[in-house]
Amino acid sequence: MSHSVEPADALIVGGGSAGAVLAARLSENPARRVVLLEAGPDYGATQFPDALLDANRIADLDHDWGYTSRGGRLTPSMVALRGKVMGGSSAVNAGAALRARARDFARWAENGLDDWSFADVLPYFRALENTPTGEDEFHGRSGPMPVRQLTDSELTPAHRGFIDAAVALGHKRITDFNGAEQDGVGAFAVNVLDGIRQNTALVYLTAEVRARPNLTVHGAVTVDRVLFRAGSATGVVTADGTVHHADEVILSAGTYGSAAILLRSGIGPAGELASLGIEPLADLPVGQHLQDHPFCPAVHALAPGRGEMAPALGALLWTASSEAAEGELDLNVVAVHPNGAPFMPAGGVIALSTALVLPEAEGTVRLASRDPLAQPLIDHNYLGTERDRRRMLEGVRIARDLARGPALAPSLAGLLMPRELPDDAEELTRVIESSLSIYGHPTSTAPMGAADSPQAVVDSRGAVHGIAALRVVDASIIPYVPSSVTNLTTIMIAERIAHLVYNHA
């Protein structure tokens, strides 16, 4: 192994939705030496390619990890998109800027994380945000991340028809999902300016931040494992054998990546590690509680004269199934124009996609081998319980009713995928399970919780239980997947831990 010449006070692994934030915030202290390692390319402050800037282009295979996953019973293999670039998945996502709900954080508090209530996190949501609209109680005006509420005039005719169809079915019109209410239908808030997706590398790792002499940023560096001495992290070794020394290591490699690094480092289920020839250092349930949102797209051709396709991201119905717990909203139906789809007809398409956003079922992330270049074994176990299947069925029926309603039907010219949505419950459930896709919000492979919790890997500040000088700060530490998209919540977690642990006055 070769040894780096850049010893750090804080070594951050992963420059995505959390890691870029941490690098910017921790390096605000000029006496703290911060090193950021990202496996994907680093385009600096201003050289991002158009494919990553265009907010209407969702995902980019040139900047993807290439993960695959077992989805569910009838989807043995599916693509699990994750951004491999400075900025991480914030550089390739749809640009939705929605927060987890207050009820989501109440669930965290009810399960031992009583310092993660909505009142605790709201100041950090406000601090990260720069938006000109919404009530001051909920919104920030001067944060690094631009957030803009889409207006009706910016939506396509099909988006507006979707909203009108939901209102006709009795759903309330919501003008700000990041405000007091979420139960209803409305346009998305987005982190998009003039058509450009604002990722965390762009807005946190600016030229001014990168010029700090105490911050070093490296792209194209794949980390193998964490190094330890006497139960304390001392640095990392990369896939090419280079050692980076540090007083503290912070993993921000994402829900799949951070779990894999922990496992290769000997932190995880002891029996599973031993079977791969890895000496267990801490017997913790890494990778045992993966959660994500099962997602069923229904893609419709647009009618002649209704083919407007931008913006891609448009409107959301956030609602509760008949089996939702009190105060919970467990279903999303989203209206999105999937640009570049291989089945694109000449007139364009719209996807009315249903997501079960408070699933019961949990999946796993395991190692296939000790090789840091080998893909982890991901099993989402989507719709793995009867209750999840019933609620998803209910959501898809809502989406189908919206498409058939007089407000939206004139914009549509026929269902393309799946080929049909039958009325029979058993047949429709089979179609749903065969059509599942990735909503792209994986969490909970290294959950926060008390040391005596059988689910917990880290404490409420991201410190790995039983290990010194090692933290995890990214979506993997979310204890239960929230009922929302996860990017803003992940940024908030990084902002909050940076403040409370490192920059607290």
mmCIF file of N, CA and C in Angstrom, residues 283-355:
data_model
loop_
_atom_site.group_PDB
_atom_site.id
_atom_site.type_symbol
_atom_site.label_atom_id
_atom_site.label_comp_id
_atom_site.label_asym_id
_atom_site.label_seq_id
_atom_site.Cartn_x
_atom_site.Cartn_y
_atom_site.Cartn_z
ATOM 1 N N ASP A 283 -20.300 -6.280 15.396
ATOM 2 C CA ASP A 283 -21.454 -7.051 14.930
ATOM 3 C C ASP A 283 -22.686 -6.154 14.958
ATOM 4 N N LEU A 284 -22.934 -5.476 13.837
ATOM 5 C CA LEU A 284 -24.027 -4.521 13.725
ATOM 6 C C LEU A 284 -24.861 -4.844 12.484
ATOM 7 N N PRO A 285 -26.163 -4.473 12.488
ATOM 8 C CA PRO A 285 -27.060 -4.879 11.394
ATOM 9 C C PRO A 285 -26.939 -4.022 10.136
ATOM 10 N N VAL A 286 -25.731 -3.837 9.655
ATOM 11 C CA VAL A 286 -25.514 -3.060 8.428
ATOM 12 C C VAL A 286 -26.172 -3.780 7.256
ATOM 13 N N GLY A 287 -26.947 -3.046 6.479
ATOM 14 C CA GLY A 287 -27.569 -3.597 5.284
ATOM 15 C C GLY A 287 -28.792 -4.450 5.509
ATOM 16 N N GLN A 288 -29.271 -4.531 6.733
ATOM 17 C CA GLN A 288 -30.376 -5.447 7.041
ATOM 18 C C GLN A 288 -31.751 -4.790 7.025
ATOM 19 N N HIS A 289 -31.802 -3.467 6.868
ATOM 20 C CA HIS A 289 -33.089 -2.768 6.944
ATOM 21 C C HIS A 289 -33.287 -1.808 5.772
ATOM 22 N N LEU A 290 -32.812 -2.183 4.595
ATOM 23 C CA LEU A 290 -32.986 -1.350 3.410
ATOM 24 C C LEU A 290 -34.465 -1.065 3.162
ATOM 25 N N GLN A 291 -34.770 0.214 2.931
ATOM 26 C CA GLN A 291 -36.118 0.596 2.521
ATOM 27 C C GLN A 291 -36.043 1.510 1.298
ATOM 28 N N ASP A 292 -37.068 1.458 0.501
ATOM 29 C CA ASP A 292 -37.220 2.337 -0.650
ATOM 30 C C ASP A 292 -38.702 2.332 -1.005
ATOM 31 N N HIS A 293 -39.077 3.176 -1.934
ATOM 32 C CA HIS A 293 -40.471 3.314 -2.327
ATOM 33 C C HIS A 293 -40.768 2.455 -3.550
ATOM 34 N N PRO A 294 -41.574 1.398 -3.433
ATOM 35 C CA PRO A 294 -42.010 0.674 -4.635
ATOM 36 C C PRO A 294 -42.725 1.636 -5.579
ATOM 37 N N PHE A 295 -42.483 1.481 -6.862
ATOM 38 C CA PHE A 295 -42.883 2.488 -7.844
ATOM 39 C C PHE A 295 -43.437 1.783 -9.064
ATOM 40 N N CYS A 296 -44.656 2.118 -9.449
ATOM 41 C CA CYS A 296 -45.293 1.473 -10.599
ATOM 42 C C CYS A 296 -45.679 2.539 -11.622
ATOM 43 N N PRO A 297 -44.918 2.649 -12.724
ATOM 44 C CA PRO A 297 -45.255 3.638 -13.745
ATOM 45 C C PRO A 297 -46.371 3.146 -14.661
ATOM 46 N N ALA A 298 -47.229 4.058 -15.048
ATOM 47 C CA ALA A 298 -48.227 3.802 -16.088
ATOM 48 C C ALA A 298 -48.034 4.886 -17.143
ATOM 49 N N VAL A 299 -47.464 4.516 -18.287
ATOM 50 C CA VAL A 299 -47.048 5.483 -19.304
ATOM 51 C C VAL A 299 -48.129 5.579 -20.376
ATOM 52 N N HIS A 300 -48.601 6.796 -20.587
ATOM 53 C CA HIS A 300 -49.663 7.065 -21.560
ATOM 54 C C HIS A 300 -49.119 7.909 -22.708
ATOM 55 N N ALA A 301 -49.552 7.609 -23.926
ATOM 56 C CA ALA A 301 -49.264 8.491 -25.059
ATOM 57 C C ALA A 301 -50.086 9.764 -24.914
ATOM 58 N N LEU A 302 -49.510 10.870 -25.331
ATOM 59 C CA LEU A 302 -50.240 12.134 -25.328
ATOM 60 C C LEU A 302 -51.036 12.286 -26.613
ATOM 61 N N ALA A 303 -52.189 12.907 -26.482
ATOM 62 C CA ALA A 303 -53.066 13.111 -27.628
ATOM 63 C C ALA A 303 -52.472 14.152 -28.577
ATOM 64 N N PRO A 304 -52.835 14.098 -29.859
ATOM 65 C CA PRO A 304 -52.359 15.110 -30.811
ATOM 66 C C PRO A 304 -52.661 16.516 -30.311
ATOM 67 N N GLY A 305 -51.663 17.388 -30.410
ATOM 68 C CA GLY A 305 -51.818 18.752 -29.938
ATOM 69 C C GLY A 305 -51.589 18.928 -28.464
ATOM 70 N N ARG A 306 -51.349 17.822 -27.736
ATOM 71 C CA ARG A 306 -51.103 17.882 -26.287
ATOM 72 C C ARG A 306 -49.685 17.410 -25.953
ATOM 73 N N GLY A 307 -48.776 17.514 -26.911
ATOM 74 C CA GLY A 307 -47.474 16.874 -26.769
ATOM 75 C C GLY A 307 -46.406 17.681 -26.059
ATOM 76 N N GLU A 308 -46.763 18.769 -25.415
ATOM 77 C CA GLU A 308 -45.764 19.534 -24.667
ATOM 78 C C GLU A 308 -45.160 18.655 -23.573
ATOM 79 N N MET A 309 -43.802 18.660 -23.456
ATOM 80 C CA MET A 309 -43.121 17.690 -22.591
ATOM 81 C C MET A 309 -42.200 18.332 -21.549
ATOM 82 N N ALA A 310 -42.145 19.641 -21.485
ATOM 83 C CA ALA A 310 -41.257 20.290 -20.519
ATOM 84 C C ALA A 310 -42.056 21.315 -19.703
ATOM 85 N N PRO A 311 -41.853 21.304 -18.386
ATOM 86 C CA PRO A 311 -40.845 20.547 -17.652
ATOM 87 C C PRO A 311 -41.226 19.074 -17.530
ATOM 88 N N ALA A 312 -40.205 18.233 -17.348
ATOM 89 C CA ALA A 312 -40.474 16.811 -17.179
ATOM 90 C C ALA A 312 -41.243 16.555 -15.889
ATOM 91 N N LEU A 313 -40.752 17.129 -14.795
ATOM 92 C CA LEU A 313 -41.384 16.949 -13.488
ATOM 93 C C LEU A 313 -42.505 17.957 -13.332
ATOM 94 N N GLY A 314 -43.688 17.473 -12.968
ATOM 95 C CA GLY A 314 -44.818 18.386 -12.938
ATOM 96 C C GLY A 314 -45.595 18.419 -11.654
ATOM 97 N N ALA A 315 -46.408 17.391 -11.412
ATOM 98 C CA ALA A 315 -47.384 17.474 -10.334
ATOM 99 C C ALA A 315 -47.421 16.193 -9.523
ATOM 100 N N LEU A 316 -47.933 16.331 -8.314
ATOM 101 C CA LEU A 316 -47.952 15.254 -7.329
ATOM 102 C C LEU A 316 -49.286 15.215 -6.618
ATOM 103 N N LEU A 317 -49.820 13.995 -6.467
ATOM 104 C CA LEU A 317 -50.922 13.740 -5.545
ATOM 105 C C LEU A 317 -50.329 12.985 -4.359
ATOM 106 N N TRP A 318 -50.422 13.581 -3.188
ATOM 107 C CA TRP A 318 -49.896 12.992 -1.941
ATOM 108 C C TRP A 318 -51.107 12.671 -1.089
ATOM 109 N N THR A 319 -51.358 11.391 -0.851
ATOM 110 C CA THR A 319 -52.609 11.017 -0.219
ATOM 111 C C THR A 319 -52.429 9.774 0.649
ATOM 112 N N ALA A 320 -53.518 9.379 1.286
ATOM 113 C CA ALA A 320 -53.497 8.238 2.205
ATOM 114 C C ALA A 320 -54.334 7.109 1.644
ATOM 115 N N SER A 321 -53.818 5.895 1.783
ATOM 116 C CA SER A 321 -54.626 4.721 1.464
ATOM 117 C C SER A 321 -55.646 4.508 2.581
ATOM 118 N N SER A 322 -56.565 3.602 2.353
ATOM 119 C CA SER A 322 -57.570 3.295 3.372
ATOM 120 C C SER A 322 -56.967 2.593 4.577
ATOM 121 N N GLU A 323 -55.715 2.103 4.450
ATOM 122 C CA GLU A 323 -55.049 1.402 5.545
ATOM 123 C C GLU A 323 -53.950 2.231 6.196
ATOM 124 N N ALA A 324 -53.825 3.481 5.813
ATOM 125 C CA ALA A 324 -52.784 4.324 6.396
ATOM 126 C C ALA A 324 -53.070 4.582 7.865
ATOM 127 N N ALA A 325 -52.006 4.660 8.657
ATOM 128 C CA ALA A 325 -52.156 5.033 10.066
ATOM 129 C C ALA A 325 -52.574 6.493 10.152
ATOM 130 N N GLU A 326 -53.147 6.871 11.281
ATOM 131 C CA GLU A 326 -53.634 8.234 11.462
ATOM 132 C C GLU A 326 -52.514 9.249 11.240
ATOM 133 N N GLY A 327 -52.799 10.223 10.407
ATOM 134 C CA GLY A 327 -51.845 11.282 10.142
ATOM 135 C C GLY A 327 -50.825 10.961 9.075
ATOM 136 N N GLU A 328 -50.816 9.734 8.572
ATOM 137 C CA GLU A 328 -49.820 9.349 7.581
ATOM 138 C C GLU A 328 -50.385 9.458 6.167
ATOM 139 N N LEU A 329 -49.516 9.829 5.227
ATOM 140 C CA LEU A 329 -49.831 9.852 3.805
ATOM 141 C C LEU A 329 -48.894 8.856 3.137
ATOM 142 N N ASP A 330 -49.434 7.714 2.754
ATOM 143 C CA ASP A 330 -48.581 6.602 2.324
ATOM 144 C C ASP A 330 -48.573 6.366 0.825
ATOM 145 N N LEU A 331 -49.224 7.242 0.041
ATOM 146 C CA LEU A 331 -49.258 7.073 -1.407
ATOM 147 C C LEU A 331 -48.860 8.351 -2.124
ATOM 148 N N ASN A 332 -48.054 8.219 -3.152
ATOM 149 C CA ASN A 332 -47.789 9.285 -4.127
ATOM 150 C C ASN A 332 -48.285 8.824 -5.484
ATOM 151 N N VAL A 333 -48.921 9.719 -6.208
ATOM 152 C CA VAL A 333 -49.108 9.546 -7.650
ATOM 153 C C VAL A 333 -48.478 10.768 -8.304
ATOM 154 N N VAL A 334 -47.511 10.544 -9.187
ATOM 155 C CA VAL A 334 -46.765 11.654 -9.777
ATOM 156 C C VAL A 334 -46.996 11.693 -11.282
ATOM 157 N N ALA A 335 -47.038 12.896 -11.810
ATOM 158 C CA ALA A 335 -47.207 13.117 -13.253
ATOM 159 C C ALA A 335 -45.903 13.667 -13.804
ATOM 160 N N VAL A 336 -45.225 12.858 -14.621
ATOM 161 C CA VAL A 336 -43.900 13.195 -15.141
ATOM 162 C C VAL A 336 -43.838 12.843 -16.622
ATOM 163 N N HIS A 337 -43.171 13.679 -17.398
ATOM 164 C CA HIS A 337 -42.896 13.368 -18.800
ATOM 165 C C HIS A 337 -41.518 12.719 -18.892
ATOM 166 N N PRO A 338 -41.440 11.413 -19.136
ATOM 167 C CA PRO A 338 -40.140 10.726 -19.174
ATOM 168 C C PRO A 338 -39.441 10.901 -20.508
ATOM 169 N N ASN A 339 -38.686 11.970 -20.628
ATOM 170 C CA ASN A 339 -37.988 12.255 -21.893
ATOM 171 C C ASN A 339 -36.969 11.182 -22.212
ATOM 172 N N GLY A 340 -36.862 10.843 -23.493
ATOM 173 C CA GLY A 340 -35.848 9.900 -23.950
ATOM 174 C C GLY A 340 -36.222 8.449 -23.781
ATOM 175 N N ALA A 341 -37.449 8.161 -23.381
ATOM 176 C CA ALA A 341 -37.846 6.766 -23.200
ATOM 177 C C ALA A 341 -37.825 6.032 -24.546
ATOM 178 N N PRO A 342 -37.413 4.762 -24.550
ATOM 179 C CA PRO A 342 -37.300 4.026 -25.814
ATOM 180 C C PRO A 342 -38.641 3.800 -26.498
ATOM 181 N N PHE A 343 -39.732 3.902 -25.732
ATOM 182 C CA PHE A 343 -41.051 3.667 -26.307
ATOM 183 C C PHE A 343 -41.727 4.982 -26.720
ATOM 184 N N MET A 344 -40.956 6.059 -26.799
ATOM 185 C CA MET A 344 -41.528 7.377 -27.040
ATOM 186 C C MET A 344 -42.208 7.471 -28.405
ATOM 187 N N PRO A 345 -43.518 7.700 -28.424
ATOM 188 C CA PRO A 345 -44.175 7.949 -29.709
ATOM 189 C C PRO A 345 -43.911 9.384 -30.162
ATOM 190 N N ALA A 346 -44.279 9.664 -31.386
ATOM 191 C CA ALA A 346 -43.976 10.973 -31.949
ATOM 192 C C ALA A 346 -44.627 12.099 -31.152
ATOM 193 N N GLY A 347 -45.776 11.835 -30.560
ATOM 194 C CA GLY A 347 -46.501 12.889 -29.864
ATOM 195 C C GLY A 347 -46.145 13.078 -28.415
ATOM 196 N N GLY A 348 -45.237 12.277 -27.871
ATOM 197 C CA GLY A 348 -44.853 12.423 -26.479
ATOM 198 C C GLY A 348 -45.671 11.550 -25.542
ATOM 199 N N VAL A 349 -45.232 11.515 -24.268
ATOM 200 C CA VAL A 349 -45.859 10.650 -23.273
ATOM 201 C C VAL A 349 -45.932 11.367 -21.927
ATOM 202 N N ILE A 350 -46.762 10.825 -21.068
ATOM 203 C CA ILE A 350 -46.773 11.202 -19.663
ATOM 204 C C ILE A 350 -46.901 9.933 -18.840
ATOM 205 N N ALA A 351 -46.143 9.863 -17.763
ATOM 206 C CA ALA A 351 -46.229 8.734 -16.837
ATOM 207 C C ALA A 351 -47.006 9.170 -15.607
ATOM 208 N N LEU A 352 -48.061 8.436 -15.307
ATOM 209 C CA LEU A 352 -48.804 8.610 -14.058
ATOM 210 C C LEU A 352 -48.380 7.454 -13.160
ATOM 211 N N SER A 353 -47.412 7.714 -12.321
ATOM 212 C CA SER A 353 -46.729 6.647 -11.588
ATOM 213 C C SER A 353 -47.113 6.669 -10.120
ATOM 214 N N THR A 354 -47.330 5.493 -9.579
ATOM 215 C CA THR A 354 -47.746 5.336 -8.192
ATOM 216 C C THR A 354 -46.586 4.836 -7.356
ATOM 217 N N ALA A 355 -46.397 5.426 -6.189
ATOM 218 C CA ALA A 355 -45.379 4.976 -5.243
ATOM 219 C C ALA A 355 -46.014 4.740 -3.890
#
